[in-house]
PDB file of C-alpha atoms in Angstrom:
ATOM      1  CA  ALA Q  16      20.833 -85.451   0.441  1.00 75.00           C
ATOM      2  CA  GLN Q  17      21.425 -82.953  -1.943  1.00 85.00           C
ATOM      3  CA  THR Q  18      22.352 -83.978  -5.411  1.00 93.00           C
ATOM      4  CA  VAL Q  19      23.514 -82.194  -8.697  1.00 97.00           C
ATOM      5  CA  THR Q  20      23.118 -83.656 -11.955  1.00 97.00           C
ATOM      6  CA  GLN Q  21      24.831 -82.821 -15.141  1.00 98.00           C
ATOM      7  CA  SER Q  22      23.626 -84.734 -17.788  1.00 96.00           C
ATOM      8  CA  GLN Q  23      25.929 -83.758 -20.801  1.00 97.00           C
ATOM      9  CA  PRO Q  24      29.314 -85.507 -20.262  1.00 97.00           C
ATOM     10  CA  GLU Q  25      30.743 -83.540 -23.379  1.00 97.00           C
ATOM     11  CA  MET Q  26      30.001 -80.440 -25.248  1.00 98.00           C
ATOM     12  CA  SER Q  27      31.501 -78.847 -28.487  1.00 98.00           C
ATOM     13  CA  VAL Q  28      30.979 -75.378 -29.249  1.00 98.00           C
ATOM     14  CA  GLN Q  29      32.681 -73.364 -32.461  1.00 98.00           C
ATOM     15  CA  GLU Q  30      34.609 -70.264 -31.497  1.00 98.00           C
ATOM     16  CA  ALA Q  31      32.525 -67.137 -31.120  1.00 97.00           C
ATOM     17  CA  GLU Q  32      29.592 -69.015 -31.020  1.00 98.00           C
ATOM     18  CA  THR Q  33      27.208 -69.590 -27.793  1.00 98.00           C
ATOM     19  CA  VAL Q  34      27.080 -72.827 -25.648  1.00 98.00           C
ATOM     20  CA  THR Q  35      24.310 -73.855 -22.884  1.00 98.00           C
ATOM     21  CA  LEU Q  36      25.583 -76.281 -20.095  1.00 98.00           C
ATOM     22  CA  SER Q  37      22.915 -78.036 -18.219  1.00 98.00           C
ATOM     23  CA  CYS Q  38      22.626 -78.704 -14.402  1.00 98.00           C
ATOM     24  CA  THR Q  39      19.927 -79.889 -12.344  1.00 97.00           C
ATOM     25  CA  TYR Q  40      19.805 -80.091  -8.672  1.00 96.00           C
ATOM     26  CA  ASP Q  41      17.549 -81.502  -5.860  1.00 93.00           C
ATOM     27  CA  THR Q  42      17.104 -79.917  -2.274  1.00 86.00           C
ATOM     28  CA  SER Q  43      14.481 -79.451   0.374  1.00 84.00           C
ATOM     29  CA  GLU Q  44      16.335 -76.515   1.547  1.00 83.00           C
ATOM     30  CA  SER Q  45      15.294 -72.844   1.069  1.00 81.00           C
ATOM     31  CA  ASP Q  46      18.406 -71.220   1.643  1.00 84.00           C
ATOM     32  CA  TYR Q  47      21.391 -72.240  -0.913  1.00 90.00           C
ATOM     33  CA  TYR Q  48      23.531 -71.077  -3.336  1.00 93.00           C
ATOM     34  CA  LEU Q  49      24.462 -72.462  -7.046  1.00 95.00           C
ATOM     35  CA  PHE Q  50      27.806 -72.114  -8.663  1.00 96.00           C
ATOM     36  CA  TRP Q  51      29.607 -73.062 -11.833  1.00 98.00           C
ATOM     37  CA  TYR Q  52      33.224 -74.003 -11.684  1.00 97.00           C
ATOM     38  CA  LYS Q  53      35.814 -74.269 -14.238  1.00 97.00           C
ATOM     39  CA  GLN Q  54      38.604 -76.795 -13.776  1.00 96.00           C
ATOM     40  CA  PRO Q  55      41.369 -76.573 -16.776  1.00 93.00           C
ATOM     41  CA  PRO Q  56      44.051 -79.238 -17.082  1.00 88.00           C
ATOM     42  CA  SER Q  57      46.198 -77.431 -14.457  1.00 86.00           C
ATOM     43  CA  ARG Q  58      43.310 -78.840 -12.053  1.00 87.00           C
ATOM     44  CA  GLN Q  59      42.792 -75.200 -10.545  1.00 88.00           C
ATOM     45  CA  MET Q  60      39.038 -74.868  -9.807  1.00 94.00           C
ATOM     46  CA  ILE Q  61      37.878 -71.286 -10.728  1.00 95.00           C
ATOM     47  CA  LEU Q  62      34.810 -69.993  -9.908  1.00 95.00           C
ATOM     48  CA  VAL Q  63      32.967 -68.759 -13.017  1.00 97.00           C
ATOM     49  CA  ILE Q  64      29.602 -67.559 -11.360  1.00 96.00           C
ATOM     50  CA  ARG Q  65      27.157 -67.717  -8.515  1.00 95.00           C
ATOM     51  CA  GLN Q  66      23.625 -67.522  -8.170  1.00 94.00           C
ATOM     52  CA  GLU Q  67      21.891 -66.925  -4.583  1.00 92.00           C
ATOM     53  CA  ALA Q  68      18.583 -69.090  -4.666  1.00 90.00           C
ATOM     54  CA  TYR Q  69      16.431 -66.203  -3.294  1.00 89.00           C
ATOM     55  CA  LYS Q  70      17.509 -64.151  -6.063  1.00 88.00           C
ATOM     56  CA  GLN Q  71      15.140 -64.165  -8.884  1.00 85.00           C
ATOM     57  CA  GLN Q  72      17.467 -62.358 -11.245  1.00 91.00           C
ATOM     58  CA  ASN Q  73      19.707 -64.423 -13.202  1.00 94.00           C
ATOM     59  CA  ALA Q  74      23.404 -63.697 -12.251  1.00 93.00           C
ATOM     60  CA  THR Q  75      25.592 -62.513 -15.220  1.00 93.00           C
ATOM     61  CA  GLU Q  76      29.365 -62.383 -15.279  1.00 93.00           C
ATOM     62  CA  ASN Q  77      30.743 -60.619 -18.791  1.00 96.00           C
ATOM     63  CA  ARG Q  78      30.203 -63.382 -21.346  1.00 97.00           C
ATOM     64  CA  PHE Q  79      28.616 -65.876 -18.667  1.00 98.00           C
ATOM     65  CA  SER Q  80      25.331 -65.857 -17.675  1.00 97.00           C
ATOM     66  CA  VAL Q  81      22.734 -68.439 -15.988  1.00 97.00           C
ATOM     67  CA  ASN Q  82      19.397 -69.396 -16.434  1.00 96.00           C
ATOM     68  CA  PHE Q  83      18.076 -70.175 -12.941  1.00 96.00           C
ATOM     69  CA  GLN Q  84      14.785 -71.863 -12.753  1.00 94.00           C
ATOM     70  CA  LYS Q  85      13.964 -72.358  -8.920  1.00 92.00           C
ATOM     71  CA  ALA Q  86      10.768 -74.380  -9.401  1.00 92.00           C
ATOM     72  CA  ALA Q  87      12.282 -76.602 -12.081  1.00 94.00           C
ATOM     73  CA  LYS Q  88      15.556 -76.953  -9.955  1.00 94.00           C
ATOM     74  CA  SER Q  89      17.490 -76.108 -13.084  1.00 96.00           C
ATOM     75  CA  PHE Q  90      20.477 -74.090 -13.406  1.00 96.00           C
ATOM     76  CA  SER Q  91      22.185 -73.811 -16.799  1.00 98.00           C
ATOM     77  CA  LEU Q  92      24.998 -71.972 -17.899  1.00 98.00           C
ATOM     78  CA  LYS Q  93      25.476 -69.939 -20.848  1.00 98.00           C
ATOM     79  CA  ILE Q  94      28.717 -69.034 -22.645  1.00 98.00           C
ATOM     80  CA  SER Q  95      28.721 -66.395 -25.397  1.00 98.00           C
ATOM     81  CA  ASP Q  96      31.164 -65.488 -27.609  1.00 98.00           C
ATOM     82  CA  SER Q  97      33.106 -68.751 -26.480  1.00 98.00           C
ATOM     83  CA  GLN Q  98      37.062 -68.286 -26.920  1.00 97.00           C
ATOM     84  CA  LEU Q  99      39.476 -71.012 -26.992  1.00 97.00           C
ATOM     85  CA  GLY Q 100      40.389 -70.654 -23.303  1.00 96.00           C
ATOM     86  CA  ASP Q 101      36.945 -71.363 -22.358  1.00 97.00           C
ATOM     87  CA  ALA Q 102      37.793 -75.188 -22.913  1.00 97.00           C
ATOM     88  CA  ALA Q 103      37.632 -77.040 -19.758  1.00 97.00           C
ATOM     89  CA  MET Q 104      35.750 -79.210 -17.388  1.00 97.00           C
ATOM     90  CA  TYR Q 105      32.734 -77.246 -15.840  1.00 98.00           C
ATOM     91  CA  PHE Q 106      31.150 -78.425 -12.604  1.00 98.00           C
ATOM     92  CA  CYS Q 107      27.903 -77.197 -11.389  1.00 98.00           C
ATOM     93  CA  ALA Q 108      27.614 -77.049  -7.728  1.00 96.00           C
ATOM     94  CA  SER Q 109      25.059 -76.209  -4.820  1.00 94.00           C
ATOM     95  CA  ALA Q 110      26.020 -74.952  -0.991  1.00 92.00           C
ATOM     96  CA  TYR Q 111      23.978 -74.751   2.031  1.00 85.00           C
ATOM     97  CA  MET Q 112      24.536 -72.409   4.636  1.00 77.00           C
ATOM     98  CA  GLU Q 113      23.007 -74.769   7.188  1.00 75.00           C
ATOM     99  CA  TYR Q 114      25.891 -77.062   6.444  1.00 77.00           C
ATOM    100  CA  GLY Q 115      28.718 -74.955   6.682  1.00 79.00           C
ATOM    101  CA  ASN Q 116      28.893 -74.013   2.937  1.00 85.00           C
ATOM    102  CA  LYS Q 117      30.465 -77.281   1.828  1.00 90.00           C
ATOM    103  CA  LEU Q 118      30.147 -77.874  -1.993  1.00 93.00           C
ATOM    104  CA  VAL Q 119      28.110 -80.808  -3.635  1.00 95.00           C
ATOM    105  CA  PHE Q 120      29.384 -81.124  -7.048  1.00 97.00           C
ATOM    106  CA  GLY Q 121      27.836 -82.766 -10.220  1.00 97.00           C
ATOM    107  CA  ALA Q 122      29.962 -84.766 -12.285  1.00 97.00           C
ATOM    108  CA  GLY Q 123      31.149 -82.335 -14.997  1.00 97.00           C
ATOM    109  CA  THR Q 124      30.840 -81.418 -18.273  1.00 98.00           C
ATOM    110  CA  ILE Q 125      33.744 -81.199 -20.803  1.00 97.00           C
ATOM    111  CA  LEU Q 126      33.778 -78.484 -22.934  1.00 98.00           C
ATOM    112  CA  ARG Q 127      35.575 -78.505 -26.209  1.00 98.00           C
ATOM    113  CA  VAL Q 128      36.118 -75.277 -28.166  1.00 98.00           C
ATOM    114  CA  LYS Q 129      36.678 -75.622 -32.141  1.00 97.00           C
ATOM    115  CA  SER Q 130      38.731 -72.929 -34.020  1.00 94.00           C
TER     116      SER Q 130
ATOM    117  CA  GLY X   1      48.424 -62.116  -2.188  1.00 56.00           C
ATOM    118  CA  ALA X   2      49.406 -65.577  -2.453  1.00 84.00           C
ATOM    119  CA  GLY X   3      46.472 -68.090  -3.212  1.00 94.00           C
ATOM    120  CA  VAL X   4      46.030 -71.545  -1.698  1.00 97.00           C
ATOM    121  CA  SER X   5      48.886 -74.079  -1.747  1.00 96.00           C
ATOM    122  CA  GLN X   6      49.231 -77.799  -1.565  1.00 97.00           C
ATOM    123  CA  THR X   7      52.237 -80.125  -1.129  1.00 97.00           C
ATOM    124  CA  PRO X   8      53.279 -82.190  -2.576  1.00 97.00           C
ATOM    125  CA  SER X   9      51.458 -81.483  -6.063  1.00 96.00           C
ATOM    126  CA  ASN X  10      52.131 -85.377  -6.665  1.00 97.00           C
ATOM    127  CA  LYS X  11      52.586 -88.139  -4.540  1.00 98.00           C
ATOM    128  CA  VAL X  12      53.205 -91.654  -5.459  1.00 98.00           C
ATOM    129  CA  THR X  13      53.246 -94.649  -2.769  1.00 98.00           C
ATOM    130  CA  GLU X  14      52.832 -98.198  -2.040  1.00 97.00           C
ATOM    131  CA  LYS X  15      49.637 -99.926  -0.882  1.00 97.00           C
ATOM    132  CA  GLY X  16      49.835-100.008   2.945  1.00 97.00           C
ATOM    133  CA  LYS X  17      52.008 -96.714   3.455  1.00 98.00           C
ATOM    134  CA  TYR X  18      51.068 -93.773   5.415  1.00 98.00           C
ATOM    135  CA  VAL X  19      50.939 -90.446   3.562  1.00 98.00           C
ATOM    136  CA  GLU X  20      50.433 -86.831   4.465  1.00 98.00           C
ATOM    137  CA  LEU X  21      49.152 -84.224   2.391  1.00 98.00           C
ATOM    138  CA  ARG X  22      49.575 -80.268   3.362  1.00 98.00           C
ATOM    139  CA  CYS X  23      47.228 -77.376   2.775  1.00 98.00           C
ATOM    140  CA  ASP X  24      48.216 -73.812   3.332  1.00 98.00           C
ATOM    141  CA  PRO X  25      44.925 -71.432   3.057  1.00 97.00           C
ATOM    142  CA  ILE X  26      45.019 -67.779   2.137  1.00 97.00           C
ATOM    143  CA  SER X  27      46.133 -65.617   5.232  1.00 95.00           C
ATOM    144  CA  GLY X  28      43.190 -64.959   7.636  1.00 93.00           C
ATOM    145  CA  HIS X  29      40.755 -67.382   5.898  1.00 95.00           C
ATOM    146  CA  THR X  30      38.897 -69.104   8.648  1.00 94.00           C
ATOM    147  CA  ALA X  31      37.088 -72.062   6.921  1.00 95.00           C
ATOM    148  CA  LEU X  32      39.035 -74.898   5.344  1.00 97.00           C
ATOM    149  CA  TYR X  33      37.640 -77.653   3.329  1.00 97.00           C
ATOM    150  CA  TRP X  34      39.132 -80.941   1.859  1.00 98.00           C
ATOM    151  CA  TYR X  35      37.675 -82.432  -1.122  1.00 98.00           C
ATOM    152  CA  ARG X  36      38.725 -86.098  -2.950  1.00 98.00           C
ATOM    153  CA  GLN X  37      38.283 -85.821  -6.863  1.00 97.00           C
ATOM    154  CA  SER X  38      38.496 -89.447  -8.334  1.00 96.00           C
ATOM    155  CA  LEU X  39      39.333 -89.741 -12.155  1.00 92.00           C
ATOM    156  CA  GLY X  40      36.358 -88.467 -14.371  1.00 89.00           C
ATOM    157  CA  GLN X  41      34.178 -87.204 -11.750  1.00 92.00           C
ATOM    158  CA  GLY X  42      33.260 -84.038  -9.459  1.00 95.00           C
ATOM    159  CA  PRO X  43      34.894 -83.427  -6.214  1.00 97.00           C
ATOM    160  CA  GLU X  44      33.124 -84.874  -3.318  1.00 97.00           C
ATOM    161  CA  PHE X  45      33.537 -83.422   0.003  1.00 96.00           C
ATOM    162  CA  LEU X  46      35.648 -85.004   3.001  1.00 97.00           C
ATOM    163  CA  ILE X  47      35.851 -82.361   5.885  1.00 96.00           C
ATOM    164  CA  TYR X  48      35.675 -78.819   6.914  1.00 95.00           C
ATOM    165  CA  PHE X  49      37.345 -76.793   9.724  1.00 95.00           C
ATOM    166  CA  GLN X  50      36.271 -73.495  11.199  1.00 93.00           C
ATOM    167  CA  GLY X  51      39.113 -72.554  12.935  1.00 90.00           C
ATOM    168  CA  THR X  52      40.917 -75.159  14.620  1.00 91.00           C
ATOM    169  CA  GLY X  53      38.227 -77.727  14.940  1.00 90.00           C
ATOM    170  CA  ALA X  54      36.646 -80.239  12.627  1.00 87.00           C
ATOM    171  CA  ALA X  55      33.313 -78.620  12.267  1.00 89.00           C
ATOM    172  CA  ASP X  56      31.900 -81.530   9.595  1.00 92.00           C
ATOM    173  CA  ASP X  57      33.898 -84.670   9.265  1.00 94.00           C
ATOM    174  CA  SER X  58      30.978 -86.705   7.517  1.00 93.00           C
ATOM    175  CA  GLY X  59      32.813 -87.057   4.027  1.00 94.00           C
ATOM    176  CA  LEU X  60      35.738 -88.936   5.530  1.00 96.00           C
ATOM    177  CA  PRO X  61      35.226 -92.374   4.202  1.00 95.00           C
ATOM    178  CA  ASN X  62      36.591 -94.419   6.761  1.00 95.00           C
ATOM    179  CA  ASP X  63      38.865 -94.290  10.090  1.00 95.00           C
ATOM    180  CA  ARG X  64      41.945 -94.559   7.934  1.00 97.00           C
ATOM    181  CA  PHE X  65      41.430 -90.970   7.035  1.00 98.00           C
ATOM    182  CA  PHE X  66      42.204 -88.236   9.422  1.00 96.00           C
ATOM    183  CA  ALA X  67      42.741 -84.514   9.165  1.00 97.00           C
ATOM    184  CA  VAL X  68      44.179 -81.661  11.503  1.00 96.00           C
ATOM    185  CA  ARG X  69      44.466 -78.181  11.694  1.00 96.00           C
ATOM    186  CA  PRO X  70      46.124 -77.111  14.951  1.00 94.00           C
ATOM    187  CA  GLU X  71      46.798 -73.603  14.682  1.00 92.00           C
ATOM    188  CA  GLY X  72      43.616 -72.746  12.673  1.00 90.00           C
ATOM    189  CA  SER X  73      45.848 -72.106   9.476  1.00 94.00           C
ATOM    190  CA  VAL X  74      47.818 -75.103   7.965  1.00 97.00           C
ATOM    191  CA  SER X  75      45.700 -78.186   7.463  1.00 98.00           C
ATOM    192  CA  THR X  76      47.125 -81.827   6.894  1.00 98.00           C
ATOM    193  CA  LEU X  77      45.143 -84.810   5.549  1.00 98.00           C
ATOM    194  CA  LYS X  78      46.653 -88.027   6.889  1.00 98.00           C
ATOM    195  CA  ILE X  79      45.550 -91.431   5.357  1.00 98.00           C
ATOM    196  CA  GLN X  80      47.018 -94.558   6.886  1.00 98.00           C
ATOM    197  CA  ARG X  81      47.218 -98.100   5.171  1.00 98.00           C
ATOM    198  CA  THR X  82      46.687 -96.605   2.055  1.00 98.00           C
ATOM    199  CA  GLU X  83      44.632 -98.414  -0.649  1.00 97.00           C
ATOM    200  CA  ARG X  84      44.531 -98.426  -4.356  1.00 97.00           C
ATOM    201  CA  GLY X  85      41.031 -96.922  -4.066  1.00 96.00           C
ATOM    202  CA  ASP X  86      42.699 -94.064  -2.556  1.00 98.00           C
ATOM    203  CA  SER X  87      44.198 -92.707  -5.723  1.00 98.00           C
ATOM    204  CA  ALA X  88      42.753 -89.618  -6.722  1.00 98.00           C
ATOM    205  CA  VAL X  89      43.487 -85.465  -6.412  1.00 97.00           C
ATOM    206  CA  TYR X  90      42.684 -84.386  -3.113  1.00 98.00           C
ATOM    207  CA  LEU X  91      41.625 -80.638  -3.345  1.00 97.00           C
ATOM    208  CA  CYS X  92      41.613 -77.850  -0.570  1.00 97.00           C
ATOM    209  CA  ALA X  93      39.685 -74.892  -0.357  1.00 97.00           C
ATOM    210  CA  SER X  94      39.617 -72.058   1.879  1.00 96.00           C
ATOM    211  CA  SER X  95      37.099 -69.208   2.426  1.00 95.00           C
ATOM    212  CA  PRO X  96      36.804 -66.118   4.931  1.00 93.00           C
ATOM    213  CA  GLY X  97      34.178 -67.749   6.568  1.00 87.00           C
ATOM    214  CA  THR X  98      31.157 -69.996   6.123  1.00 83.00           C
ATOM    215  CA  SER X  99      28.536 -67.241   5.136  1.00 80.00           C
ATOM    216  CA  GLY X 100      26.820 -67.853   1.706  1.00 76.00           C
ATOM    217  CA  ASP X 101      28.830 -64.663   0.549  1.00 80.00           C
ATOM    218  CA  ASP X 102      32.121 -66.440   1.389  1.00 88.00           C
ATOM    219  CA  GLU X 103      33.570 -67.803  -1.908  1.00 90.00           C
ATOM    220  CA  GLN X 104      36.002 -70.880  -1.668  1.00 94.00           C
ATOM    221  CA  PHE X 105      39.363 -70.454  -3.240  1.00 95.00           C
ATOM    222  CA  PHE X 106      40.896 -73.666  -4.308  1.00 96.00           C
ATOM    223  CA  GLY X 107      44.253 -74.937  -4.569  1.00 96.00           C
ATOM    224  CA  PRO X 108      45.876 -77.067  -7.450  1.00 94.00           C
ATOM    225  CA  GLY X 109      45.186 -80.373  -5.559  1.00 96.00           C
ATOM    226  CA  THR X 110      47.760 -83.327  -4.649  1.00 97.00           C
ATOM    227  CA  ARG X 111      47.499 -86.200  -6.985  1.00 97.00           C
ATOM    228  CA  LEU X 112      47.873 -89.386  -4.843  1.00 98.00           C
ATOM    229  CA  THR X 113      48.829 -92.582  -6.640  1.00 98.00           C
ATOM    230  CA  VAL X 114      48.565 -95.754  -4.438  1.00 98.00           C
ATOM    231  CA  LEU X 115      50.527 -98.580  -6.489  1.00 96.00           C
TER     232      LEU X 115
END
């Protein structure tokens, strides 16, 4: 079974500072994707960033970047220059093409941004 | 263009009743997924459709849960003899296909409360 673990139930960051959210996963598959999703109180799940497992280069999207350590099965999200609008629940997830790309989610990390 | 829509946004029912939750995917998306998100947890996979057929229903918790997608577009998740433990947010997502490059777009969810 594929599993995703987020060990930080809650994190806080000062506005304009940098924060890193942790995620580890377990799989025996070789072809998979990893994701970070943001879920604000509106419940709408929004894709933040995606990483393909066969790509060694870490994905970046503006202020969001990942540190993908394939051997360690670690996939952390770094948010730079944090903004009040970044406050939300963040979920790490994996998907496997062999299984129709259904997503396996971690338990989530609540991110609070202090002004 | 319109995103994924779900109706109703909230549903309150009594234990033992039957409920239907509807998902309207993005036009042209062939893949449709249902997830269930219990309070304070990450979403869990229920079922996904490729076209009209259920390609994987391994996440449905028991035979009280059933989903259809008769014309390959709108999908309905049906729950018979509801129980208090069924209370959760039910999320629907659609994607152009099931390859690794196909992003899943989520709807806002239906919050089901079983009294």
